[in-house]
Amino acid sequence: MTKRKAEPLGEYHSKRDFQVTAEPKGARPRANAAGDLLYVIQKHQASHLHYDFRLEWRGVLLSWAIPKGPSLDPSLKRLAAQVEDHPLEYGGFEGVIPEGEYGGGTVMLWDRGTWTPDEPDVDASLKKGELKFSLQGEKLRGSWVLVRTKFGQSDKRPSDKPQWLLIKHRDRYASTDDILVEQPRSVLSKRLLEEIVVKPQKTSARL
Ligand code: MN
């Protein structure tokens, strides 16, 4: 953890070969030109299907892998395993990561927008393990919370990453509809995951 803080994006870079993968290298943390804080979810068919939930903070994308994806139902808590910070540029990525590479498989930009923390001191919320925020996405909106349930023991084993729960708060955007089923397409290209696999041209949004 301390090492990762000293070297922003070090873990992200060490896991990837940018000669092979089309994922953005994103050399260093940078401010989002738009001023608002970026929010994205990428649907990622790797060895296991999951949804990568990312929130811009301090020039990088804080990232969580959510095996079952987000739910609009406040009674459903979705496990969110924190993973390495990603560069801001990753928020525009959609395409295929070659077989055998880290995270090899297909990435779809499933939702995108901005987020607003309830408390301005996000670092304190993260430290406390309770981050309340609202999302202004194309699919997900309204009030949410991430609650940490387990600290990570080591950066070496994925199973030892900090674990959180992503929970929808009750508001007018709460619903028992399954948004993963009802809105399966990319917000960038309108393609389904299978269509990205078939035509693996690299697409990326401007940020
Ligand atoms: Mn992933």
PDB file of C-alpha atoms and ligand atoms in Angstrom:
ATOM      1  CA  MET A   1       0.000   0.000   0.000  1.00  0.00           C
ATOM      2  CA  THR A   2       2.697   2.487   0.962  1.00  0.00           C
ATOM      3  CA  LYS A   3       4.677   1.539  -2.134  1.00  0.00           C
ATOM      4  CA  ARG A   4       1.684   2.157  -4.340  1.00  0.00           C
ATOM      5  CA  LYS A   5       1.167   5.586  -2.800  1.00  0.00           C
ATOM      6  CA  ALA A   6       4.805   6.517  -3.428  1.00  0.00           C
ATOM      7  CA  GLU A   7       4.606   5.402  -7.051  1.00  0.00           C
ATOM      8  CA  PRO A   8       1.266   6.324  -8.563  1.00  0.00           C
ATOM      9  CA  LEU A   9       0.151   3.812 -11.211  1.00  0.00           C
ATOM     10  CA  GLY A  10       3.247   1.667 -10.533  1.00  0.00           C
ATOM     11  CA  GLU A  11       1.188  -1.474 -10.023  1.00  0.00           C
ATOM     12  CA  TYR A  12      -0.896  -0.742 -13.136  1.00  0.00           C
ATOM     13  CA  HIS A  13       2.237  -0.356 -15.287  1.00  0.00           C
ATOM     14  CA  SER A  14       4.043  -3.361 -13.824  1.00  0.00           C
ATOM     15  CA  LYS A  15       1.167  -5.709 -14.746  1.00  0.00           C
ATOM     16  CA  ARG A  16       0.972  -4.767 -18.417  1.00  0.00           C
ATOM     17  CA  ASP A  17       3.110  -4.920 -21.568  1.00  0.00           C
ATOM     18  CA  PHE A  18       2.148  -1.872 -23.604  1.00  0.00           C
ATOM     19  CA  GLN A  19       3.845  -3.270 -26.712  1.00  0.00           C
ATOM     20  CA  VAL A  20       1.134  -5.929 -26.718  1.00  0.00           C
ATOM     21  CA  THR A  21      -1.999  -4.510 -25.145  1.00  0.00           C
ATOM     22  CA  ALA A  22      -3.951  -1.588 -26.595  1.00  0.00           C
ATOM     23  CA  GLU A  23      -4.838  -0.381 -23.108  1.00  0.00           C
ATOM     24  CA  PRO A  24      -3.713   3.214 -22.469  1.00  0.00           C
ATOM     25  CA  LYS A  25      -0.386   3.616 -20.744  1.00  0.00           C
ATOM     26  CA  GLY A  26      -1.395   6.832 -19.025  1.00  0.00           C
ATOM     27  CA  ALA A  27       2.079   7.779 -17.868  1.00  0.00           C
ATOM     28  CA  ARG A  28       1.081   9.785 -14.827  1.00  0.00           C
ATOM     29  CA  PRO A  29      -1.862  11.048 -12.824  1.00  0.00           C
ATOM     30  CA  ARG A  30      -3.414  14.059 -14.443  1.00  0.00           C
ATOM     31  CA  ALA A  31      -6.236  16.454 -13.923  1.00  0.00           C
ATOM     32  CA  ASN A  32      -9.417  15.859 -15.857  1.00  0.00           C
ATOM     33  CA  ALA A  33      -9.722  18.747 -18.295  1.00  0.00           C
ATOM     34  CA  ALA A  34     -13.489  18.856 -17.845  1.00  0.00           C
ATOM     35  CA  GLY A  35     -13.186  19.691 -14.153  1.00  0.00           C
ATOM     36  CA  ASP A  36     -15.860  17.261 -12.987  1.00  0.00           C
ATOM     37  CA  LEU A  37     -14.811  13.925 -11.497  1.00  0.00           C
ATOM     38  CA  LEU A  38     -15.064  11.092 -14.014  1.00  0.00           C
ATOM     39  CA  TYR A  39     -17.041   7.930 -13.275  1.00  0.00           C
ATOM     40  CA  VAL A  40     -17.002   4.832 -15.492  1.00  0.00           C
ATOM     41  CA  ILE A  41     -17.999   1.196 -15.412  1.00  0.00           C
ATOM     42  CA  GLN A  42     -16.356  -1.214 -17.819  1.00  0.00           C
ATOM     43  CA  LYS A  43     -17.917  -4.620 -18.451  1.00  0.00           C
ATOM     44  CA  HIS A  44     -14.941  -6.943 -18.657  1.00  0.00           C
ATOM     45  CA  GLN A  45     -15.103 -10.471 -19.972  1.00  0.00           C
ATOM     46  CA  ALA A  46     -11.786 -11.849 -18.704  1.00  0.00           C
ATOM     47  CA  SER A  47     -11.422 -15.360 -17.254  1.00  0.00           C
ATOM     48  CA  HIS A  48     -14.535 -14.365 -15.286  1.00  0.00           C
ATOM     49  CA  LEU A  49     -17.091 -11.761 -16.278  1.00  0.00           C
ATOM     50  CA  HIS A  50     -17.075  -8.745 -13.981  1.00  0.00           C
ATOM     51  CA  TYR A  51     -17.782  -5.029 -13.983  1.00  0.00           C
ATOM     52  CA  ASP A  52     -14.937  -2.612 -13.221  1.00  0.00           C
ATOM     53  CA  PHE A  53     -16.194   0.378 -11.260  1.00  0.00           C
ATOM     54  CA  ARG A  54     -13.920   3.436 -11.423  1.00  0.00           C
ATOM     55  CA  LEU A  55     -14.005   6.815  -9.716  1.00  0.00           C
ATOM     56  CA  GLU A  56     -11.592   9.621 -10.517  1.00  0.00           C
ATOM     57  CA  TRP A  57      -9.669  10.890  -7.529  1.00  0.00           C
ATOM     58  CA  ARG A  58      -6.355  12.749  -7.393  1.00  0.00           C
ATOM     59  CA  GLY A  59      -5.671  12.285 -11.105  1.00  0.00           C
ATOM     60  CA  VAL A  60      -6.208   8.510 -11.259  1.00  0.00           C
ATOM     61  CA  LEU A  61      -9.183   6.157 -11.381  1.00  0.00           C
ATOM     62  CA  LEU A  62      -9.771   4.350  -8.083  1.00  0.00           C
ATOM     63  CA  SER A  63     -10.941   0.906  -9.195  1.00  0.00           C
ATOM     64  CA  TRP A  64     -13.062  -1.951  -7.903  1.00  0.00           C
ATOM     65  CA  ALA A  65     -13.940  -5.234  -9.638  1.00  0.00           C
ATOM     66  CA  ILE A  66     -17.579  -6.172  -9.069  1.00  0.00           C
ATOM     67  CA  PRO A  67     -18.227  -9.825 -10.012  1.00  0.00           C
ATOM     68  CA  LYS A  68     -22.036  -9.496 -10.131  1.00  0.00           C
ATOM     69  CA  GLY A  69     -22.129  -5.902 -11.359  1.00  0.00           C
ATOM     70  CA  PRO A  70     -24.002  -2.996  -9.767  1.00  0.00           C
ATOM     71  CA  SER A  71     -27.626  -3.307  -8.668  1.00  0.00           C
ATOM     72  CA  LEU A  72     -30.269  -0.591  -8.408  1.00  0.00           C
ATOM     73  CA  ASP A  73     -31.938  -2.596  -5.619  1.00  0.00           C
ATOM     74  CA  PRO A  74     -30.963  -1.156  -2.190  1.00  0.00           C
ATOM     75  CA  SER A  75     -31.488  -4.582  -0.587  1.00  0.00           C
ATOM     76  CA  LEU A  76     -28.687  -6.081  -2.711  1.00  0.00           C
ATOM     77  CA  LYS A  77     -25.102  -5.521  -1.591  1.00  0.00           C
ATOM     78  CA  ARG A  78     -22.589  -6.146  -4.339  1.00  0.00           C
ATOM     79  CA  LEU A  79     -19.079  -7.312  -3.499  1.00  0.00           C
ATOM     80  CA  ALA A  80     -16.475  -4.896  -4.893  1.00  0.00           C
ATOM     81  CA  ALA A  81     -12.837  -5.990  -4.689  1.00  0.00           C
ATOM     82  CA  GLN A  82     -10.517  -3.002  -4.826  1.00  0.00           C
ATOM     83  CA  VAL A  83      -7.855  -3.327  -7.523  1.00  0.00           C
ATOM     84  CA  GLU A  84      -4.940  -1.169  -8.602  1.00  0.00           C
ATOM     85  CA  ASP A  85      -5.497   2.478  -9.513  1.00  0.00           C
ATOM     86  CA  HIS A  86      -5.870   2.985 -13.266  1.00  0.00           C
ATOM     87  CA  PRO A  87      -4.819   6.014 -15.330  1.00  0.00           C
ATOM     88  CA  LEU A  88      -7.521   8.527 -16.142  1.00  0.00           C
ATOM     89  CA  GLU A  89      -7.167   7.632 -19.843  1.00  0.00           C
ATOM     90  CA  TYR A  90      -8.470   4.142 -19.080  1.00  0.00           C
ATOM     91  CA  GLY A  91     -11.917   5.671 -18.700  1.00  0.00           C
ATOM     92  CA  GLY A  92     -12.155   5.940 -22.486  1.00  0.00           C
ATOM     93  CA  PHE A  93     -10.991   2.412 -23.298  1.00  0.00           C
ATOM     94  CA  GLU A  94     -13.073  -0.199 -25.065  1.00  0.00           C
ATOM     95  CA  GLY A  95     -11.577  -3.096 -26.952  1.00  0.00           C
ATOM     96  CA  VAL A  96      -9.835  -6.432 -26.714  1.00  0.00           C
ATOM     97  CA  ILE A  97      -6.909  -7.228 -24.394  1.00  0.00           C
ATOM     98  CA  PRO A  98      -4.888  -9.998 -26.063  1.00  0.00           C
ATOM     99  CA  GLU A  99      -5.119 -13.548 -24.767  1.00  0.00           C
ATOM    100  CA  GLY A 100      -2.417 -14.296 -22.219  1.00  0.00           C
ATOM    101  CA  GLU A 101      -2.010 -10.663 -21.181  1.00  0.00           C
ATOM    102  CA  TYR A 102      -3.108  -9.379 -17.783  1.00  0.00           C
ATOM    103  CA  GLY A 103      -6.926  -9.133 -17.866  1.00  0.00           C
ATOM    104  CA  GLY A 104      -6.971 -10.729 -21.326  1.00  0.00           C
ATOM    105  CA  GLY A 105     -10.458 -10.573 -22.832  1.00  0.00           C
ATOM    106  CA  THR A 106     -12.987  -7.965 -23.887  1.00  0.00           C
ATOM    107  CA  VAL A 107     -13.657  -4.586 -22.319  1.00  0.00           C
ATOM    108  CA  MET A 108     -16.859  -2.596 -22.939  1.00  0.00           C
ATOM    109  CA  LEU A 109     -17.515   0.918 -21.749  1.00  0.00           C
ATOM    110  CA  TRP A 110     -20.815   0.086 -20.046  1.00  0.00           C
ATOM    111  CA  ASP A 111     -21.495   3.386 -18.292  1.00  0.00           C
ATOM    112  CA  ARG A 112     -19.860   6.788 -18.075  1.00  0.00           C
ATOM    113  CA  GLY A 113     -20.505  10.117 -16.431  1.00  0.00           C
ATOM    114  CA  THR A 114     -19.438  12.030 -13.367  1.00  0.00           C
ATOM    115  CA  TRP A 115     -19.540  11.447  -9.634  1.00  0.00           C
ATOM    116  CA  THR A 116     -19.893  13.723  -6.633  1.00  0.00           C
ATOM    117  CA  PRO A 117     -18.717  12.747  -3.146  1.00  0.00           C
ATOM    118  CA  ASP A 118     -21.175  13.541  -0.315  1.00  0.00           C
ATOM    119  CA  GLU A 119     -18.254  14.668   1.870  1.00  0.00           C
ATOM    120  CA  PRO A 120     -15.542  16.807   0.256  1.00  0.00           C
ATOM    121  CA  ASP A 121     -12.736  14.984   2.106  1.00  0.00           C
ATOM    122  CA  VAL A 122     -12.664  11.822  -0.011  1.00  0.00           C
ATOM    123  CA  ASP A 123      -9.345  10.711   1.488  1.00  0.00           C
ATOM    124  CA  ALA A 124     -10.912  10.686   4.944  1.00  0.00           C
ATOM    125  CA  SER A 125     -13.922   8.712   3.649  1.00  0.00           C
ATOM    126  CA  LEU A 126     -11.643   6.152   2.000  1.00  0.00           C
ATOM    127  CA  LYS A 127      -9.594   5.835   5.164  1.00  0.00           C
ATOM    128  CA  LYS A 128     -12.742   5.385   7.221  1.00  0.00           C
ATOM    129  CA  GLY A 129     -14.004   2.787   4.743  1.00  0.00           C
ATOM    130  CA  GLU A 130     -17.304   4.474   3.963  1.00  0.00           C
ATOM    131  CA  LEU A 131     -17.585   6.531   0.788  1.00  0.00           C
ATOM    132  CA  LYS A 132     -20.982   8.055   0.042  1.00  0.00           C
ATOM    133  CA  PHE A 133     -21.521   9.657  -3.336  1.00  0.00           C
ATOM    134  CA  SER A 134     -23.915  10.325  -6.156  1.00  0.00           C
ATOM    135  CA  LEU A 135     -23.509   9.195  -9.742  1.00  0.00           C
ATOM    136  CA  GLN A 136     -24.458  11.162 -12.809  1.00  0.00           C
ATOM    137  CA  GLY A 137     -24.024   8.413 -15.397  1.00  0.00           C
ATOM    138  CA  GLU A 138     -25.956   7.478 -18.503  1.00  0.00           C
ATOM    139  CA  LYS A 139     -27.241   4.355 -16.712  1.00  0.00           C
ATOM    140  CA  LEU A 140     -26.511   4.697 -12.998  1.00  0.00           C
ATOM    141  CA  ARG A 141     -27.740   7.757 -11.151  1.00  0.00           C
ATOM    142  CA  GLY A 142     -28.540   8.928  -7.660  1.00  0.00           C
ATOM    143  CA  SER A 143     -27.084   8.084  -4.281  1.00  0.00           C
ATOM    144  CA  TRP A 144     -24.727   5.155  -3.543  1.00  0.00           C
ATOM    145  CA  VAL A 145     -22.257   4.006  -0.903  1.00  0.00           C
ATOM    146  CA  LEU A 146     -19.104   1.908  -0.892  1.00  0.00           C
ATOM    147  CA  VAL A 147     -18.437   0.273   2.488  1.00  0.00           C
ATOM    148  CA  ARG A 148     -15.176  -1.508   3.212  1.00  0.00           C
ATOM    149  CA  THR A 149     -15.615  -4.908   4.833  1.00  0.00           C
ATOM    150  CA  LYS A 150     -12.072  -6.251   4.760  1.00  0.00           C
ATOM    151  CA  PHE A 151      -8.593  -4.764   4.584  1.00  0.00           C
ATOM    152  CA  GLY A 152      -6.115  -6.210   2.099  1.00  0.00           C
ATOM    153  CA  GLN A 153      -3.221  -8.152   3.581  1.00  0.00           C
ATOM    154  CA  SER A 154      -0.838  -7.964   0.677  1.00  0.00           C
ATOM    155  CA  ASP A 155      -0.602  -6.590  -2.837  1.00  0.00           C
ATOM    156  CA  LYS A 156       0.706  -9.910  -4.157  1.00  0.00           C
ATOM    157  CA  ARG A 157      -2.442 -12.017  -3.944  1.00  0.00           C
ATOM    158  CA  PRO A 158      -5.616 -10.750  -5.592  1.00  0.00           C
ATOM    159  CA  SER A 159      -7.694 -12.425  -2.891  1.00  0.00           C
ATOM    160  CA  ASP A 160      -6.006 -10.198  -0.312  1.00  0.00           C
ATOM    161  CA  LYS A 161      -7.193  -6.927  -1.829  1.00  0.00           C
ATOM    162  CA  PRO A 162      -9.437  -4.704   0.292  1.00  0.00           C
ATOM    163  CA  GLN A 163     -13.043  -5.731  -0.120  1.00  0.00           C
ATOM    164  CA  TRP A 164     -15.955  -3.346  -0.238  1.00  0.00           C
ATOM    165  CA  LEU A 165     -19.694  -3.538  -0.805  1.00  0.00           C
ATOM    166  CA  LEU A 166     -21.415  -1.291  -3.351  1.00  0.00           C
ATOM    167  CA  ILE A 167     -24.945  -0.455  -2.250  1.00  0.00           C
ATOM    168  CA  LYS A 168     -27.654   1.695  -3.803  1.00  0.00           C
ATOM    169  CA  HIS A 169     -29.318   4.126  -1.423  1.00  0.00           C
ATOM    170  CA  ARG A 170     -33.088   4.518  -1.476  1.00  0.00           C
ATOM    171  CA  ASP A 171     -34.019   7.369  -3.786  1.00  0.00           C
ATOM    172  CA  ARG A 172     -36.008   7.845  -6.954  1.00  0.00           C
ATOM    173  CA  TYR A 173     -33.389   5.963  -8.979  1.00  0.00           C
ATOM    174  CA  ALA A 174     -33.654   2.813  -6.841  1.00  0.00           C
ATOM    175  CA  SER A 175     -35.371  -0.062  -8.610  1.00  0.00           C
ATOM    176  CA  THR A 176     -35.729  -3.827  -8.625  1.00  0.00           C
ATOM    177  CA  ASP A 177     -35.240  -3.867 -12.407  1.00  0.00           C
ATOM    178  CA  ASP A 178     -32.019  -5.594 -13.473  1.00  0.00           C
ATOM    179  CA  ILE A 179     -30.219  -2.836 -15.327  1.00  0.00           C
ATOM    180  CA  LEU A 180     -27.450  -5.234 -16.397  1.00  0.00           C
ATOM    181  CA  VAL A 181     -30.013  -7.180 -18.414  1.00  0.00           C
ATOM    182  CA  GLU A 182     -32.101  -4.224 -19.552  1.00  0.00           C
ATOM    183  CA  GLN A 183     -29.197  -2.046 -20.690  1.00  0.00           C
ATOM    184  CA  PRO A 184     -26.460  -4.396 -21.901  1.00  0.00           C
ATOM    185  CA  ARG A 185     -24.956  -2.157 -24.593  1.00  0.00           C
ATOM    186  CA  SER A 186     -21.849   0.039 -24.651  1.00  0.00           C
ATOM    187  CA  VAL A 187     -22.447   3.740 -23.993  1.00  0.00           C
ATOM    188  CA  LEU A 188     -19.576   4.449 -26.403  1.00  0.00           C
ATOM    189  CA  SER A 189     -20.282   2.243 -29.419  1.00  0.00           C
ATOM    190  CA  LYS A 190     -23.762   0.840 -28.609  1.00  0.00           C
ATOM    191  CA  ARG A 191     -22.289  -2.622 -29.212  1.00  0.00           C
ATOM    192  CA  LEU A 192     -22.898  -5.759 -27.175  1.00  0.00           C
ATOM    193  CA  LEU A 193     -19.906  -7.559 -25.663  1.00  0.00           C
ATOM    194  CA  GLU A 194     -20.095 -10.250 -28.364  1.00  0.00           C
ATOM    195  CA  GLU A 195     -19.928  -7.584 -31.073  1.00  0.00           C
ATOM    196  CA  ILE A 196     -16.760  -6.123 -29.582  1.00  0.00           C
ATOM    197  CA  VAL A 197     -15.181  -9.596 -29.633  1.00  0.00           C
ATOM    198  CA  VAL A 198     -16.037 -10.065 -33.307  1.00  0.00           C
ATOM    199  CA  LYS A 199     -14.761  -6.657 -34.398  1.00  0.00           C
ATOM    200  CA  PRO A 200     -11.882  -5.912 -32.065  1.00  0.00           C
ATOM    201  CA  GLN A 201     -10.949  -2.516 -33.438  1.00  0.00           C
ATOM    202  CA  LYS A 202      -9.703  -0.198 -30.757  1.00  0.00           C
ATOM    203  CA  THR A 203     -12.110   2.525 -29.871  1.00  0.00           C
ATOM    204  CA  SER A 204     -11.648   5.128 -27.260  1.00  0.00           C
ATOM    205  CA  ALA A 205     -13.531   8.142 -26.100  1.00  0.00           C
ATOM    206  CA  ARG A 206     -11.967  11.530 -25.878  1.00  0.00           C
ATOM    207  CA  LEU A 207     -11.427  12.655 -22.284  1.00  0.00           C
TER     208      LEU A 207
HETATM  209 MN    MN B   1     -11.280  -6.002 -14.999  1.00  0.00          MN
END
